[in-house]
Amino acid sequence: MSEFSTPKLDKTRVSKVPKTPINIPPSPFMKKLGFGTGVSVFRWDRSPRPDATRSPWALKKLDKRDLPRVFEQRLAKEAELLKSLKHPNIVGFRACVPGKDGRMTLAMESCESSLADRIEDRKNDEMGPLSSEVILKVALGVARGLDYLHREKKLLHGDMKSYNILIKGDYDEIKICDFGVSMALLPDGLAAAPDNFVGTSVWSAPEVVGLSDGPVSSKVDIFAFGLVLWEMIALEIPHTDDLAESNFDISITEDDLENRIGTRPALPPVDLDDSYNSIMEIFYCCTEQDPSVRPTAQLLVEWLEDLTGEKPLGEGDDEMLVDH
């Protein structure tokens, strides 16, 4: 893997109010890529300039002007965080500006799809689990991104899931996105404000939902990382795989689902060849109930580089990130 080098970006692209106005088109004129609580994400295919083509951007916009203040604060916080992150496995920041409707808009590097989209397509096509080669490639990209967040930036992502992993090409680039609920980590890896943790329930670690006495720490992301591996095999959202298959004579209640959250989901009844053995070992290690025995992101990177034969980042030819 070649070395990643951060370019010097034009200041108009990293300020909240660029000197050169960015005219964000109205939402109906853009393709909707996804949505979250209070926000939607759109693809903006920017018009080419006379001297160059321009890459598309992904725009995260508040859904309504009158949303509670916390939603705007969360988007502003995400913009500030994303602006400070420079890594090939983290989605790139482009700008944060008000749209024509006055709502704040976070502009980011656009990827073709999320991992969740790829999983859903594969399920719909009845193709079975992602190949072991693809799973290892995705796992390495995500682990590298988490290692950068945990060790260098002292940051807990806090909402790891397939929806927040973006894919370019034939799994050529793997990028973590959505830092709206991320929180600072102390030097020892513990969350600085554990009571403020907000994540997505079915990807929650035992310590988050009270099933373990362990503290909220970087190991929360590791548990969710393990569930992402499970997603790529089961082609389902964790803990919900048998809900859709239940017939009308069986009632799966909210209490049933609540009792599963924070546990290791059972593997689906699929035949996996020996190439998946290492993946399953990592899955089990990452989803241990005791966070202290889960691996660190750094250790995951070492394991996965060994399994895939990939060189550590920084070895090889220089590679520049070009922002068009």
Short mmCIF file of C-alpha atoms in Angstrom, two decimals:
data_model
loop_
_atom_site.label_atom_id
_atom_site.label_comp_id
_atom_site.label_asym_id
_atom_site.label_seq_id
_atom_site.Cartn_x
_atom_site.Cartn_y
_atom_site.Cartn_z
CA MET A 1 0.00 0.00 0.00
CA SER A 2 1.50 3.31 -1.04
CA GLU A 3 2.00 6.18 1.34
CA PHE A 4 -0.91 8.54 1.88
CA SER A 5 -0.03 12.22 1.75
CA THR A 6 -2.44 15.02 2.54
CA PRO A 7 -2.49 17.80 -0.06
CA LYS A 8 -2.77 21.47 0.71
CA LEU A 9 -6.43 22.21 0.18
CA ASP A 10 -7.73 25.55 -1.05
CA LYS A 11 -8.84 27.54 1.99
CA THR A 12 -12.17 28.20 0.34
CA ARG A 13 -12.90 24.50 0.79
CA VAL A 14 -12.21 24.22 4.48
CA SER A 15 -13.86 27.33 5.86
CA LYS A 16 -17.42 27.37 7.09
CA VAL A 17 -18.30 30.28 4.81
CA PRO A 18 -16.10 30.07 1.70
CA LYS A 19 -14.93 33.27 0.05
CA THR A 20 -16.04 31.77 -3.26
CA PRO A 21 -19.76 31.02 -2.82
CA ILE A 22 -20.82 27.42 -3.23
CA ASN A 23 -24.30 27.29 -4.68
CA ILE A 24 -25.88 24.13 -3.29
CA PRO A 25 -28.81 23.05 -5.47
CA PRO A 26 -32.21 22.30 -3.90
CA SER A 27 -32.65 18.72 -2.65
CA PRO A 28 -35.21 17.66 -5.32
CA PHE A 29 -32.55 18.18 -8.02
CA MET A 30 -30.12 15.70 -6.45
CA LYS A 31 -30.07 11.94 -5.96
CA LYS A 32 -30.81 10.88 -2.41
CA LEU A 33 -28.16 8.49 -1.11
CA GLY A 34 -29.43 7.86 2.40
CA PHE A 35 -30.80 9.35 5.57
CA GLY A 36 -30.41 9.41 9.32
CA THR A 37 -32.15 10.99 12.28
CA GLY A 38 -32.93 14.54 11.19
CA VAL A 39 -30.62 14.48 8.16
CA SER A 40 -30.53 13.25 4.57
CA VAL A 41 -27.55 12.66 2.27
CA PHE A 42 -27.58 13.57 -1.42
CA ARG A 43 -25.19 13.21 -4.34
CA TRP A 44 -24.28 16.47 -6.06
CA ASP A 45 -22.81 16.05 -9.54
CA ARG A 46 -21.01 19.37 -9.85
CA SER A 47 -20.81 21.10 -13.21
CA PRO A 48 -17.38 20.87 -14.85
CA ARG A 49 -15.14 23.92 -15.07
CA PRO A 50 -13.66 25.01 -18.40
CA ASP A 51 -10.24 23.77 -17.33
CA ALA A 52 -11.14 20.62 -15.39
CA THR A 53 -13.72 18.04 -14.51
CA ARG A 54 -14.94 18.03 -10.92
CA SER A 55 -15.70 15.04 -8.74
CA PRO A 56 -19.17 14.64 -7.22
CA TRP A 57 -19.78 15.54 -3.59
CA ALA A 58 -21.99 13.93 -0.98
CA LEU A 59 -24.11 16.52 0.85
CA LYS A 60 -25.50 15.92 4.32
CA LYS A 61 -28.37 18.31 4.98
CA LEU A 62 -30.72 18.92 7.89
CA ASP A 63 -34.22 17.78 6.94
CA LYS A 64 -36.05 20.78 8.38
CA ARG A 65 -35.25 24.29 9.49
CA ASP A 66 -37.16 23.94 12.77
CA LEU A 67 -35.40 20.81 14.05
CA PRO A 68 -34.18 20.98 17.66
CA ARG A 69 -30.92 22.87 18.03
CA VAL A 70 -29.06 19.67 18.89
CA PHE A 71 -29.25 18.45 15.28
CA GLU A 72 -27.53 21.55 13.92
CA GLN A 73 -24.95 21.36 16.71
CA ARG A 74 -24.27 17.72 15.87
CA LEU A 75 -23.77 18.52 12.18
CA ALA A 76 -21.47 21.43 13.03
CA LYS A 77 -19.47 19.18 15.35
CA GLU A 78 -19.17 16.55 12.64
CA ALA A 79 -17.91 19.17 10.17
CA GLU A 80 -15.23 20.35 12.60
CA LEU A 81 -14.12 16.78 13.31
CA LEU A 82 -14.09 15.73 9.68
CA LYS A 83 -12.07 18.79 8.72
CA SER A 84 -9.33 17.62 11.12
CA LEU A 85 -9.18 14.02 9.81
CA LYS A 86 -6.78 13.14 7.00
CA HIS A 87 -6.52 9.43 6.24
CA PRO A 88 -7.18 7.28 3.14
CA ASN A 89 -9.79 5.26 5.06
CA ILE A 90 -11.73 8.29 6.32
CA VAL A 91 -14.18 10.10 4.02
CA GLY A 92 -12.81 13.48 2.94
CA PHE A 93 -14.16 16.84 4.10
CA ARG A 94 -15.00 19.37 1.37
CA ALA A 95 -17.01 22.27 2.88
CA CYS A 96 -19.70 23.24 5.38
CA VAL A 97 -22.02 25.96 4.14
CA PRO A 98 -25.68 27.01 4.31
CA GLY A 99 -27.80 25.94 1.38
CA LYS A 100 -30.20 28.21 -0.49
CA ASP A 101 -32.91 27.18 1.98
CA GLY A 102 -30.73 28.32 4.89
CA ARG A 103 -30.15 24.82 6.24
CA MET A 104 -26.58 23.83 7.08
CA THR A 105 -24.98 21.49 4.56
CA LEU A 106 -21.88 19.36 5.09
CA ALA A 107 -20.13 18.56 1.81
CA MET A 108 -17.95 15.45 1.68
CA GLU A 109 -16.11 13.22 -0.73
CA SER A 110 -18.66 11.10 -2.56
CA CYS A 111 -18.37 7.33 -2.80
CA GLU A 112 -20.42 5.04 -4.98
CA SER A 113 -22.28 3.19 -2.25
CA SER A 114 -22.24 2.08 1.35
CA LEU A 115 -21.29 -1.39 2.50
CA ALA A 116 -24.93 -1.80 3.55
CA ASP A 117 -25.99 -1.15 -0.06
CA ARG A 118 -23.57 -3.80 -1.32
CA ILE A 119 -24.83 -6.28 1.28
CA GLU A 120 -28.46 -5.63 0.38
CA ASP A 121 -27.77 -6.04 -3.35
CA ARG A 122 -26.01 -9.33 -2.72
CA LYS A 123 -28.90 -10.55 -0.59
CA ASN A 124 -31.46 -9.56 -3.22
CA ASP A 125 -29.46 -11.41 -5.88
CA GLU A 126 -29.29 -14.47 -3.57
CA MET A 127 -25.52 -14.67 -3.98
CA GLY A 128 -24.67 -15.67 -0.42
CA PRO A 129 -21.94 -14.20 1.81
CA LEU A 130 -19.39 -11.78 0.41
CA SER A 131 -16.23 -13.57 -0.64
CA SER A 132 -13.57 -14.03 2.02
CA GLU A 133 -11.21 -11.89 -0.10
CA VAL A 134 -13.65 -8.96 -0.13
CA ILE A 135 -14.41 -9.30 3.59
CA LEU A 136 -10.72 -9.19 4.44
CA LYS A 137 -10.21 -6.15 2.19
CA VAL A 138 -13.09 -4.27 3.81
CA ALA A 139 -11.97 -5.34 7.29
CA LEU A 140 -8.43 -4.06 6.71
CA GLY A 141 -9.63 -0.69 5.44
CA VAL A 142 -11.98 -0.21 8.38
CA ALA A 143 -9.37 -1.39 10.90
CA ARG A 144 -6.83 1.08 9.52
CA GLY A 145 -9.35 3.88 9.82
CA LEU A 146 -10.22 2.91 13.40
CA ASP A 147 -6.56 2.61 14.35
CA TYR A 148 -5.99 6.16 13.09
CA LEU A 149 -9.01 7.43 15.03
CA HIS A 150 -8.18 5.62 18.27
CA ARG A 151 -4.43 6.13 18.48
CA GLU A 152 -3.64 9.31 16.56
CA LYS A 153 -6.83 11.35 16.92
CA LYS A 154 -7.98 9.92 20.29
CA LEU A 155 -11.49 9.61 18.93
CA LEU A 156 -14.23 7.01 19.39
CA HIS A 157 -16.33 6.71 16.23
CA GLY A 158 -19.29 5.50 18.27
CA ASP A 159 -21.56 4.35 15.43
CA MET A 160 -19.70 1.69 13.48
CA LYS A 161 -21.99 -0.23 11.13
CA SER A 162 -22.22 -1.17 7.46
CA TYR A 163 -24.18 2.02 6.70
CA ASN A 164 -21.21 4.13 7.80
CA ILE A 165 -18.65 2.35 5.62
CA LEU A 166 -18.38 3.71 2.08
CA ILE A 167 -17.10 1.82 -0.94
CA LYS A 168 -15.53 2.99 -4.21
CA GLY A 169 -15.19 0.79 -7.26
CA ASP A 170 -14.66 -2.92 -6.86
CA TYR A 171 -13.83 -2.43 -3.18
CA ASP A 172 -10.85 -0.37 -4.32
CA GLU A 173 -11.32 2.19 -1.54
CA ILE A 174 -12.90 1.68 1.87
CA LYS A 175 -13.83 4.77 3.91
CA ILE A 176 -15.44 5.37 7.31
CA CYS A 177 -18.04 8.14 7.45
CA ASP A 178 -20.59 9.76 9.82
CA PHE A 179 -18.88 11.31 12.84
CA GLY A 180 -21.98 12.99 14.25
CA VAL A 181 -21.90 11.08 17.56
CA SER A 182 -18.14 10.57 17.86
CA MET A 183 -16.53 11.42 21.18
CA ALA A 184 -13.09 12.12 22.60
CA LEU A 185 -10.96 9.35 24.09
CA LEU A 186 -8.62 9.77 27.02
CA PRO A 187 -4.97 8.65 26.63
CA ASP A 188 -5.87 5.23 28.11
CA GLY A 189 -8.59 4.67 25.50
CA LEU A 190 -11.55 5.34 27.80
CA ALA A 191 -14.35 7.62 26.62
CA ALA A 192 -14.00 11.12 28.05
CA ALA A 193 -17.77 11.48 28.53
CA PRO A 194 -19.24 7.95 28.59
CA ASP A 195 -22.67 9.11 29.75
CA ASN A 196 -23.05 11.00 26.47
CA PHE A 197 -22.54 7.93 24.29
CA VAL A 198 -25.04 7.64 21.44
CA GLY A 199 -24.92 4.79 18.96
CA THR A 200 -27.22 2.47 17.02
CA SER A 201 -28.74 -0.10 19.35
CA VAL A 202 -28.28 -3.34 17.39
CA TRP A 203 -24.56 -2.65 16.92
CA SER A 204 -24.09 -1.80 20.62
CA ALA A 205 -21.43 -3.46 22.75
CA PRO A 206 -22.36 -5.22 26.04
CA GLU A 207 -20.85 -2.45 28.18
CA VAL A 208 -23.02 0.15 26.45
CA VAL A 209 -26.28 -1.63 27.31
CA GLY A 210 -25.31 -2.79 30.79
CA LEU A 211 -24.48 -6.42 30.02
CA SER A 212 -20.84 -5.93 31.01
CA ASP A 213 -19.11 -4.00 33.78
CA GLY A 214 -16.47 -2.81 31.34
CA PRO A 215 -16.13 0.93 30.67
CA VAL A 216 -17.10 2.70 27.45
CA SER A 217 -13.85 2.80 25.50
CA SER A 218 -12.34 2.32 22.06
CA LYS A 219 -13.32 -1.35 22.41
CA VAL A 220 -16.95 -0.31 21.71
CA ASP A 221 -15.91 0.29 18.09
CA ILE A 222 -14.15 -3.09 18.05
CA PHE A 223 -17.34 -4.94 19.05
CA ALA A 224 -19.27 -3.17 16.30
CA PHE A 225 -16.43 -3.99 13.87
CA GLY A 226 -17.02 -7.67 14.67
CA LEU A 227 -20.71 -7.27 13.89
CA VAL A 228 -19.83 -5.72 10.52
CA LEU A 229 -17.92 -8.93 9.71
CA TRP A 230 -21.06 -10.85 10.69
CA GLU A 231 -23.15 -8.62 8.39
CA MET A 232 -20.98 -9.48 5.39
CA ILE A 233 -21.60 -13.18 6.00
CA ALA A 234 -25.23 -13.14 7.16
CA LEU A 235 -26.34 -10.34 4.78
CA GLU A 236 -28.58 -9.06 7.58
CA ILE A 237 -28.68 -6.38 10.24
CA PRO A 238 -27.42 -7.88 13.53
CA HIS A 239 -30.03 -9.56 15.75
CA THR A 240 -32.84 -9.11 13.21
CA ASP A 241 -31.98 -11.88 10.75
CA ASP A 242 -34.83 -14.17 11.81
CA LEU A 243 -37.48 -11.50 12.29
CA ALA A 244 -38.40 -11.26 8.61
CA GLU A 245 -38.44 -15.04 8.29
CA SER A 246 -40.86 -15.54 11.18
CA ASN A 247 -44.26 -16.76 10.03
CA PHE A 248 -47.54 -15.28 11.20
CA ASP A 249 -47.84 -17.83 14.02
CA ILE A 250 -44.64 -16.63 15.71
CA SER A 251 -44.45 -13.26 17.43
CA ILE A 252 -41.04 -11.61 17.79
CA THR A 253 -41.53 -8.81 20.28
CA GLU A 254 -39.49 -5.72 20.99
CA ASP A 255 -38.48 -7.37 24.27
CA ASP A 256 -37.04 -10.32 22.33
CA LEU A 257 -34.94 -7.97 20.23
CA GLU A 258 -33.93 -5.94 23.29
CA ASN A 259 -32.62 -9.10 24.95
CA ARG A 260 -30.33 -9.80 21.99
CA ILE A 261 -28.71 -6.38 21.81
CA GLY A 262 -25.19 -6.40 23.18
CA THR A 263 -24.68 -10.11 22.54
CA ARG A 264 -22.79 -12.04 19.89
CA PRO A 265 -25.29 -13.05 17.17
CA ALA A 266 -25.37 -16.67 16.08
CA LEU A 267 -23.92 -17.44 12.69
CA PRO A 268 -26.43 -18.14 9.93
CA PRO A 269 -26.70 -21.71 8.58
CA VAL A 270 -24.45 -21.16 5.57
CA ASP A 271 -21.56 -23.28 4.34
CA LEU A 272 -18.25 -21.44 4.60
CA ASP A 273 -15.06 -22.87 3.19
CA ASP A 274 -11.69 -22.77 4.94
CA SER A 275 -10.88 -19.32 3.53
CA TYR A 276 -13.31 -17.88 6.09
CA ASN A 277 -11.59 -19.46 9.11
CA SER A 278 -9.47 -16.42 9.96
CA ILE A 279 -12.46 -14.13 9.51
CA MET A 280 -14.45 -16.16 12.01
CA GLU A 281 -11.58 -16.09 14.50
CA ILE A 282 -11.47 -12.31 14.27
CA PHE A 283 -15.27 -12.11 14.60
CA TYR A 284 -15.19 -14.12 17.81
CA CYS A 285 -12.29 -12.11 19.25
CA CYS A 286 -13.97 -8.79 18.52
CA THR A 287 -17.34 -9.78 20.00
CA GLU A 288 -16.08 -11.02 23.36
CA GLN A 289 -18.30 -9.79 26.19
CA ASP A 290 -15.30 -8.59 28.19
CA PRO A 291 -13.91 -5.54 26.36
CA SER A 292 -10.46 -5.99 27.89
CA VAL A 293 -9.86 -9.16 25.87
CA ARG A 294 -10.98 -7.72 22.53
CA PRO A 295 -8.10 -6.77 20.24
CA THR A 296 -7.14 -3.18 19.59
CA ALA A 297 -7.56 -1.69 16.14
CA GLN A 298 -3.77 -1.64 15.84
CA LEU A 299 -3.60 -5.38 16.43
CA LEU A 300 -6.41 -5.96 13.93
CA VAL A 301 -4.43 -4.07 11.31
CA GLU A 302 -1.38 -6.23 11.95
CA TRP A 303 -3.42 -9.44 11.70
CA LEU A 304 -5.20 -8.35 8.53
CA GLU A 305 -2.07 -7.09 6.79
CA ASP A 306 -0.52 -10.48 7.47
CA LEU A 307 -3.60 -12.31 6.16
CA THR A 308 -3.92 -10.20 3.00
CA GLY A 309 -0.22 -9.67 2.29
CA GLU A 310 -0.80 -5.90 2.21
CA LYS A 311 2.12 -3.66 3.14
CA PRO A 312 1.60 -1.26 6.05
CA LEU A 313 0.54 2.24 5.09
CA GLY A 314 3.57 4.38 4.43
CA GLU A 315 5.52 1.72 2.55
CA GLY A 316 5.87 2.02 -1.21
CA ASP A 317 5.55 4.94 -3.59
CA ASP A 318 4.11 8.26 -2.49
CA GLU A 319 0.46 8.78 -3.27
CA MET A 320 -1.29 12.12 -3.23
CA LEU A 321 -4.96 12.64 -2.56
CA VAL A 322 -6.18 14.92 -5.33
CA ASP A 323 -9.21 17.05 -4.56
CA HIS A 324 -10.94 18.14 -7.74
#
